[in-house]
mmCIF file of C-alpha atoms in Angstrom:
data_model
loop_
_atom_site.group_PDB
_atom_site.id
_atom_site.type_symbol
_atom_site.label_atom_id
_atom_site.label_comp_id
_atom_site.label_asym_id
_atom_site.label_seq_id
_atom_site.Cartn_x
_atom_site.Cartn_y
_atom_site.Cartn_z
ATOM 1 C CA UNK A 22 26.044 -26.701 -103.284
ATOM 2 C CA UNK A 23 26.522 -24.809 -100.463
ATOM 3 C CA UNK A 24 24.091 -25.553 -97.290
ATOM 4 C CA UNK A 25 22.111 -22.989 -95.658
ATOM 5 C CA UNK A 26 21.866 -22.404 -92.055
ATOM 6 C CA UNK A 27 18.254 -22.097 -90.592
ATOM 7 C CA UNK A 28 18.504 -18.759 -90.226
ATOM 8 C CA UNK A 29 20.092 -18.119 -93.646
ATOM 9 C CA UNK A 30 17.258 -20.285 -95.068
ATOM 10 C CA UNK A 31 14.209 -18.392 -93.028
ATOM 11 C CA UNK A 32 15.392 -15.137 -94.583
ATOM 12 C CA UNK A 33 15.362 -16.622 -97.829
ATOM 13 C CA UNK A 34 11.566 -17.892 -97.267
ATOM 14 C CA UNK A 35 11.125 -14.480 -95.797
ATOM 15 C CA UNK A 36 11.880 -12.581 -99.399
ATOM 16 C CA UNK A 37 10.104 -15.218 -100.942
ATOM 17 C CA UNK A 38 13.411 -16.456 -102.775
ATOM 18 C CA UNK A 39 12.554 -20.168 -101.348
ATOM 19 C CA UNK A 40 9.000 -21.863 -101.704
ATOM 20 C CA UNK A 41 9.973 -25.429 -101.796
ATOM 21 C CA UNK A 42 9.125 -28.086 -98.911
ATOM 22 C CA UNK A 43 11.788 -28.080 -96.543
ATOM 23 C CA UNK A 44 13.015 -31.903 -96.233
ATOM 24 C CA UNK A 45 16.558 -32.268 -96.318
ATOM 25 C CA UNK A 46 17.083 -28.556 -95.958
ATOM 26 C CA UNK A 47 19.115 -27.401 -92.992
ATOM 27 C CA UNK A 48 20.217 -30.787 -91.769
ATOM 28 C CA UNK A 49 20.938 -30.793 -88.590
ATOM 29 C CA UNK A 50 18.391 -28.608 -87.239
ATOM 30 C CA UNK A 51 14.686 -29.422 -85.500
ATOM 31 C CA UNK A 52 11.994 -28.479 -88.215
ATOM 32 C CA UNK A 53 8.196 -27.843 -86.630
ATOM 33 C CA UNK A 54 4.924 -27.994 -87.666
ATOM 34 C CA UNK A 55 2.777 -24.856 -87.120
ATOM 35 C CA UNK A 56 -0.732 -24.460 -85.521
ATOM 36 C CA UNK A 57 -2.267 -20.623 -84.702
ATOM 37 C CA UNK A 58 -5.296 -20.211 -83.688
ATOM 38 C CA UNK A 59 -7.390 -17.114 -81.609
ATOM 39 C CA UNK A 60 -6.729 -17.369 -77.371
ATOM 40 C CA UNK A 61 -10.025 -18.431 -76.898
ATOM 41 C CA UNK A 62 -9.223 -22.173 -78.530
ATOM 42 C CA UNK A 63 -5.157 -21.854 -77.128
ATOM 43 C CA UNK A 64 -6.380 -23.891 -73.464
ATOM 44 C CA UNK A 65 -8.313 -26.850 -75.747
ATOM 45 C CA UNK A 66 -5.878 -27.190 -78.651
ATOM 46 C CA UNK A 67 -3.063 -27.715 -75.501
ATOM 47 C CA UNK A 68 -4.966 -29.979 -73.942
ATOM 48 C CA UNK A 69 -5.361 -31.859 -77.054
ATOM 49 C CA UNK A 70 -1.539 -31.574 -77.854
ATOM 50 C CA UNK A 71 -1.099 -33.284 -73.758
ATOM 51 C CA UNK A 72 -3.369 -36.044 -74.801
ATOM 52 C CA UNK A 73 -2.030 -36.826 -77.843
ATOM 53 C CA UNK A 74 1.963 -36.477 -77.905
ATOM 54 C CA UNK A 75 2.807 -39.190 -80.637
ATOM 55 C CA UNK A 76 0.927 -37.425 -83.047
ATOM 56 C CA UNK A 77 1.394 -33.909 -81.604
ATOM 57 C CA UNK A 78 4.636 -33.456 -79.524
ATOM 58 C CA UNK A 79 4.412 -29.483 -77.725
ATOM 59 C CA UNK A 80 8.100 -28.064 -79.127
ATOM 60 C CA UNK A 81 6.419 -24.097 -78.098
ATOM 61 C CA UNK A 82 4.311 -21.792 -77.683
ATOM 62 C CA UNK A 83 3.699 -18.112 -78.111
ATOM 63 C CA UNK A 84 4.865 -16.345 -74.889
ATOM 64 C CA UNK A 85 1.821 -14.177 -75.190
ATOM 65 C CA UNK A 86 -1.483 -13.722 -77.832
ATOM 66 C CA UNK A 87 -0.131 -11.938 -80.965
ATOM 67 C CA UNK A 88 3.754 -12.406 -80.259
ATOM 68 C CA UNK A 89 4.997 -13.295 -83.514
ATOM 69 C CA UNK A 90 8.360 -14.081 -82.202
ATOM 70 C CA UNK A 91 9.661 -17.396 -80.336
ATOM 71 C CA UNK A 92 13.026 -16.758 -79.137
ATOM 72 C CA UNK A 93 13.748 -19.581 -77.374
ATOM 73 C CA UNK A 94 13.887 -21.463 -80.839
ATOM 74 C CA UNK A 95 14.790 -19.204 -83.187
ATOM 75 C CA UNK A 96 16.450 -16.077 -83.792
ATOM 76 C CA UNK A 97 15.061 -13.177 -85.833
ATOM 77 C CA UNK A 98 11.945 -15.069 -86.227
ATOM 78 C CA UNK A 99 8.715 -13.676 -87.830
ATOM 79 C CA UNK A 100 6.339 -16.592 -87.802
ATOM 80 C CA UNK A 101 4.237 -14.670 -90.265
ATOM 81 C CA UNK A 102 6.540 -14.773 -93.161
ATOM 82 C CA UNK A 103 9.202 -17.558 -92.151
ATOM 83 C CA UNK A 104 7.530 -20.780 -93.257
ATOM 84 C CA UNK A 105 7.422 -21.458 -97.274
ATOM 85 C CA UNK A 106 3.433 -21.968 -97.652
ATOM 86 C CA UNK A 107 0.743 -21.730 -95.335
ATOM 87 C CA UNK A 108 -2.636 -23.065 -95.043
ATOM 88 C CA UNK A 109 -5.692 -20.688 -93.878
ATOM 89 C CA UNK A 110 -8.932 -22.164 -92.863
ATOM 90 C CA UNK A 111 -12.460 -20.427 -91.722
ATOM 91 C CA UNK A 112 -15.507 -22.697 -90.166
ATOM 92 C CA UNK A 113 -13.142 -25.823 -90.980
ATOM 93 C CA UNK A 114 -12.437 -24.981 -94.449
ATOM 94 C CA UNK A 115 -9.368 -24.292 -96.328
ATOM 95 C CA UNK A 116 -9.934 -20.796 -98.207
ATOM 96 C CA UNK A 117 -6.040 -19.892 -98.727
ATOM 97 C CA UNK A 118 -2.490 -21.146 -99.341
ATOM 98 C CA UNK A 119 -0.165 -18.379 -99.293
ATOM 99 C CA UNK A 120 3.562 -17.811 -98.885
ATOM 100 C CA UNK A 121 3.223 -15.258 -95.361
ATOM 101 C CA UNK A 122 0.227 -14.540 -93.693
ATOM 102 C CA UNK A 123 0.655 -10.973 -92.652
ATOM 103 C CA UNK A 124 -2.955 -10.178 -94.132
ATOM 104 C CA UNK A 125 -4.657 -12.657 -91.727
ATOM 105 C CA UNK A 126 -3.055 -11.546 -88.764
ATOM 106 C CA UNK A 127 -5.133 -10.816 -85.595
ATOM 107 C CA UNK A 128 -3.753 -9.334 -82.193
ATOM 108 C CA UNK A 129 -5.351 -12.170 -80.569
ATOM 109 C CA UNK A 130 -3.622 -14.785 -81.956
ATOM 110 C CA UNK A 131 -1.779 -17.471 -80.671
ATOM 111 C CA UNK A 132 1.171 -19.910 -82.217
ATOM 112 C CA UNK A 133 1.853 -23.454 -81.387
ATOM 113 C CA UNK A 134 4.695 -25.125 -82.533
ATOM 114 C CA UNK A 135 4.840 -29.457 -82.599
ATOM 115 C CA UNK A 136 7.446 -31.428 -83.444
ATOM 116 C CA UNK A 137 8.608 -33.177 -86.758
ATOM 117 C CA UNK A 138 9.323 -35.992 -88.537
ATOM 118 C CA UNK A 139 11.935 -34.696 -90.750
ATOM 119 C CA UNK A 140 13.969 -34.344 -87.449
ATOM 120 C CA UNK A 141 14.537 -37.894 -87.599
ATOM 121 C CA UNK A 142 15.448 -38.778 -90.232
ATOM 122 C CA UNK A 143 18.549 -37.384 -89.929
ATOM 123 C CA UNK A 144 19.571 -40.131 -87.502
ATOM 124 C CA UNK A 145 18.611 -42.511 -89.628
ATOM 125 C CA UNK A 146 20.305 -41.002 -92.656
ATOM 126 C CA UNK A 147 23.180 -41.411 -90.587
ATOM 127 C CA UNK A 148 22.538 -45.204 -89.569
ATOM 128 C CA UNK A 149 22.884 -45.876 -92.789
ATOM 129 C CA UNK A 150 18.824 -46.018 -93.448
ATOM 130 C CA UNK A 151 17.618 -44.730 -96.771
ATOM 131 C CA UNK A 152 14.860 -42.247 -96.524
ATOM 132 C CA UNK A 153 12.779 -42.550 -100.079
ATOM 133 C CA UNK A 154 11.238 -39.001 -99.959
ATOM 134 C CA UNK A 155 14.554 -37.472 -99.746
ATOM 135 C CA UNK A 156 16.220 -39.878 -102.416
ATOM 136 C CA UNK A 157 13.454 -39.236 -104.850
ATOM 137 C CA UNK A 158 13.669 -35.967 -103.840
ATOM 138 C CA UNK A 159 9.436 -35.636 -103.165
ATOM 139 C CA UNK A 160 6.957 -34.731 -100.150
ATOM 140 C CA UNK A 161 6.938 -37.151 -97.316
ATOM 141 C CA UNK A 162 3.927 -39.439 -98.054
ATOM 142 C CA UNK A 163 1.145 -38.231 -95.468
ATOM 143 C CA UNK A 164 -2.057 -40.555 -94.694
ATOM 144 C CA UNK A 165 -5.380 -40.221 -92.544
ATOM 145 C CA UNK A 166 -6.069 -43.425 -90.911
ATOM 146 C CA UNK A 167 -8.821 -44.789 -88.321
ATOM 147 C CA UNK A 168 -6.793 -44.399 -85.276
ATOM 148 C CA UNK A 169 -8.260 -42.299 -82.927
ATOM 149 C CA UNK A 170 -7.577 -39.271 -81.128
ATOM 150 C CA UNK A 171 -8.534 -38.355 -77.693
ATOM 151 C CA UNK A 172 -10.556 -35.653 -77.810
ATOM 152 C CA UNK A 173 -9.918 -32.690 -76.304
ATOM 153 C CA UNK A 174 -12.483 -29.427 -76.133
ATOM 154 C CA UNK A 175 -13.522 -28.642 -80.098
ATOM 155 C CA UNK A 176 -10.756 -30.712 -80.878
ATOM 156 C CA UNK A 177 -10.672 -34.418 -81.970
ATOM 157 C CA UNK A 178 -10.129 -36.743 -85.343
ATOM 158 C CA UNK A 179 -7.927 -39.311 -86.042
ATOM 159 C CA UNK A 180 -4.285 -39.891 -86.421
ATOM 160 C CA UNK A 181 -2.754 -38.392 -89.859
ATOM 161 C CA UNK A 182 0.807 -40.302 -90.364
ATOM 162 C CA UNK A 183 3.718 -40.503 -92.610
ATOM 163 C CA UNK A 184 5.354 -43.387 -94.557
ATOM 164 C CA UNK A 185 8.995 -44.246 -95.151
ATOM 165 C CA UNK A 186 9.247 -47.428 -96.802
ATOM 166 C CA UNK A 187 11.700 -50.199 -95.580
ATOM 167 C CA UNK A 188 13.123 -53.253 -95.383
ATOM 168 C CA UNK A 189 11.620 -55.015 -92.146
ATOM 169 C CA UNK A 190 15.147 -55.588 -90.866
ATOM 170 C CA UNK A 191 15.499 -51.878 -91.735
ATOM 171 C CA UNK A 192 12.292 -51.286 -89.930
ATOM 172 C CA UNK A 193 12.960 -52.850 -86.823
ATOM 173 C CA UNK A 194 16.159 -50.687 -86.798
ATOM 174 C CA UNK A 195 14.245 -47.127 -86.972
ATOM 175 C CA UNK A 196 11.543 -48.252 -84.361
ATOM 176 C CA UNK A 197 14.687 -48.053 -82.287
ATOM 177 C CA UNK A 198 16.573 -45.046 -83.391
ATOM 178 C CA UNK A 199 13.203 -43.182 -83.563
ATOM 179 C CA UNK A 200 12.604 -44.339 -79.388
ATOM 180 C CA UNK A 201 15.411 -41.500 -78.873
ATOM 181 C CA UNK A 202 13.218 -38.950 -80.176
ATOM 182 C CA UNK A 203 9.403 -38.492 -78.524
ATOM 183 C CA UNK A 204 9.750 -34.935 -79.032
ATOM 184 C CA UNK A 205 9.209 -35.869 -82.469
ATOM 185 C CA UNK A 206 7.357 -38.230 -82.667
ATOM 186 C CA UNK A 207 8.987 -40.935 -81.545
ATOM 187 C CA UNK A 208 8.644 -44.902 -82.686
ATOM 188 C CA UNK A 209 6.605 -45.672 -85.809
ATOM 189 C CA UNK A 210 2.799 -46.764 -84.605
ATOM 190 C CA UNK A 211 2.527 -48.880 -87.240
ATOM 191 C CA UNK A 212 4.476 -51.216 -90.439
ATOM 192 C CA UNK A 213 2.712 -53.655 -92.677
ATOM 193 C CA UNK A 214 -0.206 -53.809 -93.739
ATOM 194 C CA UNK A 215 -1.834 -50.450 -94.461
ATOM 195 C CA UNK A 216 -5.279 -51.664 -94.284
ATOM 196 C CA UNK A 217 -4.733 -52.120 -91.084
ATOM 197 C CA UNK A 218 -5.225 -48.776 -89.912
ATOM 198 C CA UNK A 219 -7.521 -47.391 -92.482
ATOM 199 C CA UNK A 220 -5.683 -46.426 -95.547
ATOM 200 C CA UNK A 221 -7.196 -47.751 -98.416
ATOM 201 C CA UNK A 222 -4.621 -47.097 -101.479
ATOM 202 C CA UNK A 223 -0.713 -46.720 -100.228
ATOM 203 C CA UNK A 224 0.097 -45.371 -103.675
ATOM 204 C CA UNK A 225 -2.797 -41.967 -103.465
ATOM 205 C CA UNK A 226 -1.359 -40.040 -100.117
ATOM 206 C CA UNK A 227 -3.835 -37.751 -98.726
ATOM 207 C CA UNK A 228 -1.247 -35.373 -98.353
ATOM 208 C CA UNK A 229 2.213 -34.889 -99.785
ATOM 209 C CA UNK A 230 3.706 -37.107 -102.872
ATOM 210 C CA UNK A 231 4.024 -41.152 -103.554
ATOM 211 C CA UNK A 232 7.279 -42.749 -103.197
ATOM 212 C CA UNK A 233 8.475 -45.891 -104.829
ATOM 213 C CA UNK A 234 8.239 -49.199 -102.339
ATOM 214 C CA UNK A 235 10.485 -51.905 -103.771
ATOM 215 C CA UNK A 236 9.542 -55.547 -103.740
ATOM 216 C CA UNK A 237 10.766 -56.486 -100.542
ATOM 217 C CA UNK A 238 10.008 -53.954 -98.535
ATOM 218 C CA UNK A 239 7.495 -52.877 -95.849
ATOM 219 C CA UNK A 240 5.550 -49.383 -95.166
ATOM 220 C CA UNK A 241 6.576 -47.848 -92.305
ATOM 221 C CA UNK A 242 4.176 -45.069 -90.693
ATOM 222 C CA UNK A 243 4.852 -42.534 -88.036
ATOM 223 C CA UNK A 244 2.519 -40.209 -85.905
ATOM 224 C CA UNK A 245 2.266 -36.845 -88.068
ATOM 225 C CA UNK A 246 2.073 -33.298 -87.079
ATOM 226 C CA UNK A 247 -0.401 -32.929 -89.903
ATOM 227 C CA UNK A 248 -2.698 -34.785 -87.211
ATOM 228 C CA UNK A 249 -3.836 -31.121 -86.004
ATOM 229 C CA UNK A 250 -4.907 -29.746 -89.240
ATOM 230 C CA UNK A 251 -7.777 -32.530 -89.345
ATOM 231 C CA UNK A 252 -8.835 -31.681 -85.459
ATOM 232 C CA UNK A 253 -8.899 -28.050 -86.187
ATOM 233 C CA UNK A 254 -10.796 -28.840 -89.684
ATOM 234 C CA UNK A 255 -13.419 -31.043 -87.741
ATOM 235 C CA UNK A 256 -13.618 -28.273 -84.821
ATOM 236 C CA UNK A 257 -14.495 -25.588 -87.700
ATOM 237 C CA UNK A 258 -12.948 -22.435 -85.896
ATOM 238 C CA UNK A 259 -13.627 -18.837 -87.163
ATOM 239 C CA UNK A 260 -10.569 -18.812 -88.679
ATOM 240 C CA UNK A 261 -7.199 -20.688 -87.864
ATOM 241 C CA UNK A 262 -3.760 -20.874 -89.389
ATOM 242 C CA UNK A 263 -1.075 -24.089 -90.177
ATOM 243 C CA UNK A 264 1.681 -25.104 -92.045
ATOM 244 C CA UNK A 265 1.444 -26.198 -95.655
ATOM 245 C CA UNK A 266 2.538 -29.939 -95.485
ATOM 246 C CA UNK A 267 6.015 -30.391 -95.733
ATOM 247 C CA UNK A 268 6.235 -26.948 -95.796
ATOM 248 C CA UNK A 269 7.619 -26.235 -91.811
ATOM 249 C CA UNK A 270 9.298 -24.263 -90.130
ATOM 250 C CA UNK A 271 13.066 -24.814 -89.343
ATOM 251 C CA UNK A 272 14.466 -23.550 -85.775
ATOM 252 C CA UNK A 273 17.558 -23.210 -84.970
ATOM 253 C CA UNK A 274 17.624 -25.908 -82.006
ATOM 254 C CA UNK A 275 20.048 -28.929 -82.954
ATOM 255 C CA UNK A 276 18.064 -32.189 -83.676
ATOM 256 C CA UNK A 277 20.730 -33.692 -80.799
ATOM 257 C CA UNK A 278 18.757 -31.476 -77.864
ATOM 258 C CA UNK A 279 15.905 -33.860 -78.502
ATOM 259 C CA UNK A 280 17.388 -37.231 -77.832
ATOM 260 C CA UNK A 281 16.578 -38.813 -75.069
ATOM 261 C CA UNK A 282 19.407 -41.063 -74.646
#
């Protein structure tokens, strides 16, 4: 099977020819999560983003309210229609997951775009490191936990975060792999036990799919770009717009820009 290049693969989300979550698709390339929200929240929610870069690491912003474009990441980009599913919320709750948002659109509006985990795992692909979600071919596990955010304006909540299962030698191994990438997301923030930071039943996600864990192995959980979603949920805006988890956006900046060393 042939693989698409990102900009091959945002036309095809464009005519509505692919709806699927984007892991594994476009390898290679940085994928983003997606936050948009009316100016009058843009100077909180990047304050928030500054205060919290594990969990939300800045990749861009719009160059001005209502731009729907962002060229300094992607070509020919509509970031109405480019991204598979979408999530709409009003006063904090979700009223709509659709496939382009062209109906909700307001002049006003302004796009952020953070940093993801499916980045990474490329480089660990490569190391040799087995990435579950991908294997199994599911949704990256996603989890709220008790770790805290630092507030920021309307926005604050805890830490949502994403778990790849893996031997601890394996482990140990991605902790330093992922130390090349801050951009997104960086180093795990936790492995072991999940109780440990609030997450109750490792086998019932709060967002995405389960994955197998084999006897032997350890949960491994990284800072999540779904972190935003709660923040703006909790902040109950008059309307705001994200991602669909799993569901991102995918740029046409090479995954190699981002390391760090």
């Amino acid at each position: 099977m042939s693989v698409l290049t990102p900009f091959q693969l945002r036309q095809q989300i464009r005519a509505g020819s692919f709806n699927r979550n984007t892991s594994g698709q476009a390898p290679g390339f940085v994928q983003a999560n997606l936050a948009i929200m009316p100016k009058q929240y843009a100077a909180d929610f990047l304050q928030f983003c500054h205060f919290n870069p594990k969990p939300c690491p800045l990749l861009a912003m719009s160059a001005t309210p209502g731009a729907v474009d962002m060229p300094q990441l992607a070509a020919d980009l509509d970031i109405r229609t480019d991204i598979p599913k979408y999530k709409v919320f009003k006063q904090g709750k979700l009223v709509a997951e659709v496939n382009d948002i062209k109906a909700y659109w307001q002049d006003d509006f302004v796009s952020f775009l953070i940093g993801c985990s499916f980045s990474f795992e490329e480089a660990l692909i490569a190391d040799g490191l087995e990435i579950r979600n991908i294997t199994e071919q599911v949704n990256v596990p996603m989890y709220r936990t008790t770790i805290a955010c630092e507030p920021a304006g309307v926005f604050s909540g805890g830490m949502v975060v994403s778990m790849r299962p893996m031997r601890p030698a394996d482990a140990i191994r991605a902790i330093q792999i992922c130390s090349r990438f801050p951009q997104v997301h960086g180093a795990p923030v936790h492995f072991g036990d999940p109780a440990a930071i609030g997450i109750s039943d490792i086998n019932k996600p709060d967002f995405g799919d389960a994955v197998t864990i084999k006897t032997g192995e350890v949960p491994v959980f990284w800072a999540c770009g779904v972190t935003p979603q709660v923040a703006i949920a909790n902040a109950k805006l008059d309307i705001c717009i994200s991602h669909s988890p799993g569901y991102m956006l995918v740029t046409d900046l090479p995954n190699s820009k981002l390391s760090v060393f």
